[in-house]
GROMACS .gro file of C-alpha atoms in nm:
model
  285
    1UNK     CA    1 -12.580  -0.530  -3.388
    2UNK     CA    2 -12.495  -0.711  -3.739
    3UNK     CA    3 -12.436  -1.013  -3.882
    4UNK     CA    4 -12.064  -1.120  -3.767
    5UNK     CA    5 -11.812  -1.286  -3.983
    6UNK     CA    6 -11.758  -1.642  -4.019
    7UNK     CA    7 -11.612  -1.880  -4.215
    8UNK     CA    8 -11.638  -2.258  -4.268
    9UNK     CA    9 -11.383  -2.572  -4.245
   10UNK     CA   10 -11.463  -2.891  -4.445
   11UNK     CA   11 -11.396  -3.200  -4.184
   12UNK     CA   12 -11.484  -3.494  -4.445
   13UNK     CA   13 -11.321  -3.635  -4.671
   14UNK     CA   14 -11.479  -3.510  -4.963
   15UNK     CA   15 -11.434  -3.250  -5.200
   16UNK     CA   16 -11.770  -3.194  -5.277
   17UNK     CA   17 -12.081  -3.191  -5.102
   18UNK     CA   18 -12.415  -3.235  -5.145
   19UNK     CA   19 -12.463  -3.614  -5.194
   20UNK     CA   20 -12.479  -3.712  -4.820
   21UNK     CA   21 -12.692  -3.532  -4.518
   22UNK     CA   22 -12.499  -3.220  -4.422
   23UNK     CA   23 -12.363  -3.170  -4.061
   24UNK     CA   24 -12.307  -2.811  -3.895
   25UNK     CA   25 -12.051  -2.852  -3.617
   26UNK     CA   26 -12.020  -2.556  -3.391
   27UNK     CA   27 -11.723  -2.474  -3.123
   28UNK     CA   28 -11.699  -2.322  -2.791
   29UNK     CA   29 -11.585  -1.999  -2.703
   30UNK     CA   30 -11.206  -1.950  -2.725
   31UNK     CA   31 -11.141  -2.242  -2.950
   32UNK     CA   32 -11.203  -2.336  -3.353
   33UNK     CA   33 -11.321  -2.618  -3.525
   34UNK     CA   34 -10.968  -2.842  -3.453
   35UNK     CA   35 -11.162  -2.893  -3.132
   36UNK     CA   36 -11.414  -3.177  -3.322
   37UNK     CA   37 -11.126  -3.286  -3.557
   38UNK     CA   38 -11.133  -3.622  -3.404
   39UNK     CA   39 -11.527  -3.665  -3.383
   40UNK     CA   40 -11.562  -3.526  -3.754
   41UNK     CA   41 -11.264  -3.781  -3.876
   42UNK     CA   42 -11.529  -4.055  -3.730
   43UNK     CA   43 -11.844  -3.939  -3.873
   44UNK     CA   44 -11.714  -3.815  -4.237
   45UNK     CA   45 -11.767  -4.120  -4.450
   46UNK     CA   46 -12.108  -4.133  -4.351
   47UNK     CA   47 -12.175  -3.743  -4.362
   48UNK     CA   48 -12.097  -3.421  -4.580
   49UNK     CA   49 -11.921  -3.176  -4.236
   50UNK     CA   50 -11.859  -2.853  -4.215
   51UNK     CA   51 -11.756  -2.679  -3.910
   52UNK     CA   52 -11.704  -2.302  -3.829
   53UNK     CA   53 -11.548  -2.078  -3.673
   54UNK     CA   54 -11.644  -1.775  -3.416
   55UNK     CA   55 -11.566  -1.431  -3.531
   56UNK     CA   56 -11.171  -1.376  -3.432
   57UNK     CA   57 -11.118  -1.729  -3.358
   58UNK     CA   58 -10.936  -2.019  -3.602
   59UNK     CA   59 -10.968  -1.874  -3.976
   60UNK     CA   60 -11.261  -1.637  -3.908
   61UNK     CA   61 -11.172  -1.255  -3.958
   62UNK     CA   62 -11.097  -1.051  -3.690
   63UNK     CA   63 -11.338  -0.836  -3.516
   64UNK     CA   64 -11.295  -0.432  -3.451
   65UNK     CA   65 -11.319  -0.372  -3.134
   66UNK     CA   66 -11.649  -0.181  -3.136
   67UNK     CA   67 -11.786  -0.533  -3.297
   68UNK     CA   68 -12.143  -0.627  -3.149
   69UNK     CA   69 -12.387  -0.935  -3.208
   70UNK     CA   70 -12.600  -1.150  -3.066
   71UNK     CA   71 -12.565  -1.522  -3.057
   72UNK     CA   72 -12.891  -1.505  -3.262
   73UNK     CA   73 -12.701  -1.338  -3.543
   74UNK     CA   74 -12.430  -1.615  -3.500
   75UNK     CA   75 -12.688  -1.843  -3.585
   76UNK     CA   76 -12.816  -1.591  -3.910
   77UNK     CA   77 -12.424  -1.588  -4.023
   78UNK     CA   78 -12.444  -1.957  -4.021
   79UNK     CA   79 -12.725  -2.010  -4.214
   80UNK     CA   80 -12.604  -1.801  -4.469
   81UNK     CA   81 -12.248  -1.994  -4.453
   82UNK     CA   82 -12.447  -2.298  -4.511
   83UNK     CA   83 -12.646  -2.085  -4.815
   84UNK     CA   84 -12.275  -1.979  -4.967
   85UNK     CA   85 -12.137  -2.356  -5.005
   86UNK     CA   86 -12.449  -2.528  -5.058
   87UNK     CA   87 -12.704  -2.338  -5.248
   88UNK     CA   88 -13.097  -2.399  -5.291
   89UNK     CA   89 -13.184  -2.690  -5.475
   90UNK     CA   90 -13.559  -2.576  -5.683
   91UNK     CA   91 -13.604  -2.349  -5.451
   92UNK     CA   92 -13.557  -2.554  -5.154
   93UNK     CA   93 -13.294  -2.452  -4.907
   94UNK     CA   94 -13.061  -2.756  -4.788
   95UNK     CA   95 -13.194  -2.886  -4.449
   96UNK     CA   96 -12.914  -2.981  -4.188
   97UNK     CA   97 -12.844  -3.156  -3.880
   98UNK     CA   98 -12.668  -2.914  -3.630
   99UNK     CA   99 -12.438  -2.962  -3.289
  100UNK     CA  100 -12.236  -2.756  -3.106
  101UNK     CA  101 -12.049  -2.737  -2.761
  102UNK     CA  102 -12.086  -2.388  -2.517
  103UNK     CA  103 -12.151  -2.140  -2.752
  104UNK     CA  104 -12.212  -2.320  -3.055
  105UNK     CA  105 -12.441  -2.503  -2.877
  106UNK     CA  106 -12.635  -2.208  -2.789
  107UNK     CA  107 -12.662  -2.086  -3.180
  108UNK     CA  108 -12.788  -2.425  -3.250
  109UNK     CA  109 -13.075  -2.321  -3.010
  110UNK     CA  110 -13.096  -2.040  -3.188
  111UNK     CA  111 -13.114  -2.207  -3.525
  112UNK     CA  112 -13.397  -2.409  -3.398
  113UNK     CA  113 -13.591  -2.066  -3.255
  114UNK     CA  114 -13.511  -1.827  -3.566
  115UNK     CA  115 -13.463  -2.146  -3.890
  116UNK     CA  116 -13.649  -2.409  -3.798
  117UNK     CA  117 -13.748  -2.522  -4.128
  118UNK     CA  118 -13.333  -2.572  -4.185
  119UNK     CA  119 -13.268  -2.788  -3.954
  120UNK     CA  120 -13.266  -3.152  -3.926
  121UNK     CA  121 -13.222  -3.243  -3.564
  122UNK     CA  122 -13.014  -3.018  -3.301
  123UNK     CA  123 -12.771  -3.153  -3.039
  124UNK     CA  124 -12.583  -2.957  -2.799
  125UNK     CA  125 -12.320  -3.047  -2.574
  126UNK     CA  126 -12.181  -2.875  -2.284
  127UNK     CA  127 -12.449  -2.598  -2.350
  128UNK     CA  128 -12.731  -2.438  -2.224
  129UNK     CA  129 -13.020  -2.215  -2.242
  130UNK     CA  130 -12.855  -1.981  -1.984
  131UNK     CA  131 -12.516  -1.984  -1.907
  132UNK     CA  132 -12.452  -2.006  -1.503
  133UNK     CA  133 -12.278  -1.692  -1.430
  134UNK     CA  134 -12.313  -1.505  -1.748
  135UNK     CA  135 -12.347  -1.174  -1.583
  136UNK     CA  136 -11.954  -1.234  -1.566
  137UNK     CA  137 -11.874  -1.227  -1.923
  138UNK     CA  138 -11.952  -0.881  -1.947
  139UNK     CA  139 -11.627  -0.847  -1.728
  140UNK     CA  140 -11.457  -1.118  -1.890
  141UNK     CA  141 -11.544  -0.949  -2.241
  142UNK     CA  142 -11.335  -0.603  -2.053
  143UNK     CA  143 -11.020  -0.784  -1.958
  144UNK     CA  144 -10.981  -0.944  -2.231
  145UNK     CA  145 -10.986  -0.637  -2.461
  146UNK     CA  146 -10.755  -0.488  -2.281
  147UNK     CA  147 -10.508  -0.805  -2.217
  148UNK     CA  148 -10.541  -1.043  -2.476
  149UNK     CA  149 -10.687  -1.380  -2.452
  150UNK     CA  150 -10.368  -1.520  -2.297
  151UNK     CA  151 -10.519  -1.405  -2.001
  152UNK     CA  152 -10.750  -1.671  -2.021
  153UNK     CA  153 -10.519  -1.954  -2.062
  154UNK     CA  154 -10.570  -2.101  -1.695
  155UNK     CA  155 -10.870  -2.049  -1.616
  156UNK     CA  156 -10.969  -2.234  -1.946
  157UNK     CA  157 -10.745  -2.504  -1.926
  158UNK     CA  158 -10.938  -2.591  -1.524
  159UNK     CA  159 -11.252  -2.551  -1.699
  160UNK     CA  160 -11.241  -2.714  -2.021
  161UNK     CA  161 -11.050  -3.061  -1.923
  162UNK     CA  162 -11.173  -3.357  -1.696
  163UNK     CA  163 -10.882  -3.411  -1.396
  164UNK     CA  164 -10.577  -3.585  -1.599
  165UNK     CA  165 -10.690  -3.483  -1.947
  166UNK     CA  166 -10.396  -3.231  -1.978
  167UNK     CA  167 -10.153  -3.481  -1.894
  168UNK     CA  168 -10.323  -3.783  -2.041
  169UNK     CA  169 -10.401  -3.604  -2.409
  170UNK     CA  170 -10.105  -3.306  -2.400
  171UNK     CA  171 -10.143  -3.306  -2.822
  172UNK     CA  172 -10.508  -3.206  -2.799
  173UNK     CA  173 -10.508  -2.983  -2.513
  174UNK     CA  174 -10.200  -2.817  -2.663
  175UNK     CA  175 -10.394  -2.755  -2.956
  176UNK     CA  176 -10.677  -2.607  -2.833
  177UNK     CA  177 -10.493  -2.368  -2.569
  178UNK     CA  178 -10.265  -2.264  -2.842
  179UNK     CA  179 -10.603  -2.134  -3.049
  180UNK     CA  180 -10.738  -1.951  -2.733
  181UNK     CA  181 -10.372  -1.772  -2.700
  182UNK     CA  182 -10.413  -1.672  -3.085
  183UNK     CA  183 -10.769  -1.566  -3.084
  184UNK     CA  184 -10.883  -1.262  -3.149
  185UNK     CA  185 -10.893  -1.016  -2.849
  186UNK     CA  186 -11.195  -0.840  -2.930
  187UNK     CA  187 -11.372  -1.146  -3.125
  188UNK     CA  188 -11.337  -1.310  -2.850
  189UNK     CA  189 -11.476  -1.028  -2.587
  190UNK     CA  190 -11.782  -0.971  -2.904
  191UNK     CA  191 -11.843  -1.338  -2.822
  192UNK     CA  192 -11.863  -1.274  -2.410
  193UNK     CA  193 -12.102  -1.017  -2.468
  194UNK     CA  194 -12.305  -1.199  -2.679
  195UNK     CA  195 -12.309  -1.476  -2.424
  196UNK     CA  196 -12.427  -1.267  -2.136
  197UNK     CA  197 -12.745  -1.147  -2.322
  198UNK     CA  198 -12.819  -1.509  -2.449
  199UNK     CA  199 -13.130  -1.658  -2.272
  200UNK     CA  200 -13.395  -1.840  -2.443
  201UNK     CA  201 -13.559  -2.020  -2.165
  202UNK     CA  202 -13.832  -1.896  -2.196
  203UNK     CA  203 -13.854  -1.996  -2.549
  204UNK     CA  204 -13.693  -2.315  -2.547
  205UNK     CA  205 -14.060  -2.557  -2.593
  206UNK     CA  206 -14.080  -2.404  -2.906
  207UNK     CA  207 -13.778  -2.601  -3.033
  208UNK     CA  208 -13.939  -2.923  -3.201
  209UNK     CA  209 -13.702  -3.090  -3.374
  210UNK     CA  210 -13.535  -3.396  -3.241
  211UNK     CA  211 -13.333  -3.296  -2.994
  212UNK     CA  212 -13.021  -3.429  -2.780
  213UNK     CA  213 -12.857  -3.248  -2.510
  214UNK     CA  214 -12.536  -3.390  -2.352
  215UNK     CA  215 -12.313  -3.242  -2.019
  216UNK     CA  216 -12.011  -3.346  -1.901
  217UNK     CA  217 -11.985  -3.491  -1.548
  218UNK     CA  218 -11.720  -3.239  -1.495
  219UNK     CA  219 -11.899  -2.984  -1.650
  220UNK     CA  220 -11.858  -2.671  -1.378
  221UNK     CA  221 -12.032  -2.440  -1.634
  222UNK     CA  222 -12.321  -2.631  -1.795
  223UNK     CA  223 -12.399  -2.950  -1.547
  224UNK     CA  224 -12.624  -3.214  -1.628
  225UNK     CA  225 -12.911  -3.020  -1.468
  226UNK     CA  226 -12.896  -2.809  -1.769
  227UNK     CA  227 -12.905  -3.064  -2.031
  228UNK     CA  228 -13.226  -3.183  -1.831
  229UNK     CA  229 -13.379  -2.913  -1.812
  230UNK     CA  230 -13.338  -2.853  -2.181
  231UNK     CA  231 -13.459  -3.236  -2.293
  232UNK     CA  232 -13.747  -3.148  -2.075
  233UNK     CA  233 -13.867  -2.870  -2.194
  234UNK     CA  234 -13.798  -2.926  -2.579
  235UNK     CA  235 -14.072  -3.122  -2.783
  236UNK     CA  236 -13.838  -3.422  -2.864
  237UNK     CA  237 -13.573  -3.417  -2.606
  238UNK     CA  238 -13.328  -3.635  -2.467
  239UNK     CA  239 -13.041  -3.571  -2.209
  240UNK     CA  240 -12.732  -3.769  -2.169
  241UNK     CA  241 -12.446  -3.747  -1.937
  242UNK     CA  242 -12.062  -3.865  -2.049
  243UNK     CA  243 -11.891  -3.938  -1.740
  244UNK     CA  244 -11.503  -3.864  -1.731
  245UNK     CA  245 -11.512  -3.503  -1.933
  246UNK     CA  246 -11.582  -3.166  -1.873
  247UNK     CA  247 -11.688  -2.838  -2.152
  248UNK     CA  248 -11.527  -2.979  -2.410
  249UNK     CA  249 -11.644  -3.309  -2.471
  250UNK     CA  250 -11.617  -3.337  -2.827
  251UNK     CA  251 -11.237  -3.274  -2.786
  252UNK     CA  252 -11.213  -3.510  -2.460
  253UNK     CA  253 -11.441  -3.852  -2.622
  254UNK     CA  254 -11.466  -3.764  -2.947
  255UNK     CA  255 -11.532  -4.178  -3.017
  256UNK     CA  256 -11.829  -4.136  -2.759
  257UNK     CA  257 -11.919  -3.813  -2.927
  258UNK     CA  258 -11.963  -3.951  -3.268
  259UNK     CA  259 -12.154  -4.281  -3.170
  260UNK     CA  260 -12.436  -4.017  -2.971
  261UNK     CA  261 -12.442  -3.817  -3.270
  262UNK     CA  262 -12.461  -4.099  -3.516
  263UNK     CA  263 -12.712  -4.223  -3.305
  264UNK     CA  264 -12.896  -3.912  -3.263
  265UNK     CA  265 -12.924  -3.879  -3.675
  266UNK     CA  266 -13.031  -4.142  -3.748
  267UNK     CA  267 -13.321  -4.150  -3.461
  268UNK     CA  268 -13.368  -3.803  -3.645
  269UNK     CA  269 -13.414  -3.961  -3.969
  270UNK     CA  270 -13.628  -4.265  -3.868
  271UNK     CA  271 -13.898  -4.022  -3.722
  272UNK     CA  272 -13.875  -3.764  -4.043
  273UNK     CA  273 -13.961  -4.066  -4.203
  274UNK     CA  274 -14.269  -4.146  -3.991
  275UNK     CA  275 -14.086  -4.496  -3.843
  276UNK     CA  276 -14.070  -4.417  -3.500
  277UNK     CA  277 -14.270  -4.267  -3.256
  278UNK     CA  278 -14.088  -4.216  -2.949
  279UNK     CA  279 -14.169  -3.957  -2.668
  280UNK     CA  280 -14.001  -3.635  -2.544
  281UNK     CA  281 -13.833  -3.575  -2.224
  282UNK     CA  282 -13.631  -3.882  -2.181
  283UNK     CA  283 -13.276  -3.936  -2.040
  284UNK     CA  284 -13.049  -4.195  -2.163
  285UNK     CA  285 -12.806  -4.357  -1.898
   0.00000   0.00000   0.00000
């Protein structure tokens, strides 16, 4: 096991950053960080955004095929991303707020678990603190070493998109399917593995900072239960549920995306701040 290697996409406007709150956007297995192009466009005159990329995937090196990490590691390789491009201010590392969707959901958990001094507030979307099934990406992680992630391409497209996104949104889903064919064969089989070791349910009440966890209602991977289950069991959790997408949701709403997240930040903010004290375990409708 090792630190894997990532690298980062700017999605504001901005050349330089360090004069607004920073946000971490994380993407899902088989995709890069054009999957929250649309939500980052929204949010970038408000926020200094960065996204990156899994090892293999969008501008991220490729892996060798012997490559092996943990999705905690993903989340030590993005904390020292975040190090790299914004450094310690007197001695005080630069505190973020963090979201991902799948996979870079679950390193946000991670973040929370192994950084939590770095973080802000977490939100993860179309996540979970188990994946359903993950025994099967030990097998996935197999055929796709040996065929390519074009093997994939199907069975992705049924699971990422709501019924009628492909034919309703053919630029974006074009886009995305297009990175999964040029992904990295064995970053992309590192990242299965790492998937079917992740669990930290048993850890998850440790997470404390504000916390937002959103499904899909077409979510066949990570349902709604799982976001509730989450927002119930984190300190300051809330679950919501955006009806008309599946795993990608950033991708599928990005508009809706944004206005939870902007939401979410700023609810982060106001209780950093001491102005609100609002309870844990609560689901928004």
């Amino acid at each position: 096991m090792s630190v894997p290697k990532i690298k980062a996409v700017r999605l504001s406007p901005r050349e330089q950053f360090g004069e607004k709150e920073l946000v971490v956007l994380g993407p899902s297995l088989g995709t890069s960080t054009v999957m929250w192009d649309d939500a980052a466009r929204l949010l970038g005159e408000d926020y200094d955004i960065l996204g990156w990329d899994l090892p293999g995937h969008g501008i991220s090196p490729a892996a060798e095929p012997d490559t092996e990490f943990s999705v905690g590691e993903l989340a030590d390789a993005v904390v020292a991303l975040v190090d790299s491009i914004l450094p310690a201010q007197d001695g005080h590392p630069v505190r973020f707020h963090y979201a991902g969707d799948s996979v870079g959901g679950a390193t946000g958990a991670e973040l929370a678990l192994r950084h939590p001094d770095r973080l802000l507030s977490l939100a993860m979307f179309c996540s979970s603190a188990r994946f359903n099934g993950a025994e099967g990406y030990a097998e996935r992680a197999d055929q796709v070493a040996k065929q390519g992630t074009a093997v994939r391409l199907q069975a992705s497209a049924e699971i990422w998109f709501a019924p009628g996104f492909l034919g309703s949104h053919p630029a974006q889903s074009s886009r995305l399917l297009h990175t999964l064919r040029d992904a990295d064969r064995f970053g992309y089989a590192a990242v299965c593995r790492a998937i079917a070791a992740y669990d930290v349910r048993d850890r998850f009440g440790e997470i404390a900072v504000p916390f937002l966890a959103v499904a899909g209602e077409f979510d066949s991977v990570c349902p709604i239960a799982d976001a509730r289950w989450m927002a119930e069991h984190a300190q300051d959790g809330t679950a919501v549920e955006i009806p008309g997408v599946a795993h990608i949701a950033p991708t599928e709403n990005p508009a809706l995306v944004a206005d939870l997240l902007r939401e979410h930040f700023a609810a982060a903010a106001r209780k950093l701040s001491g102005v609100d004290g609002s309870g844990a375990g609560q689901e928004a409708r």
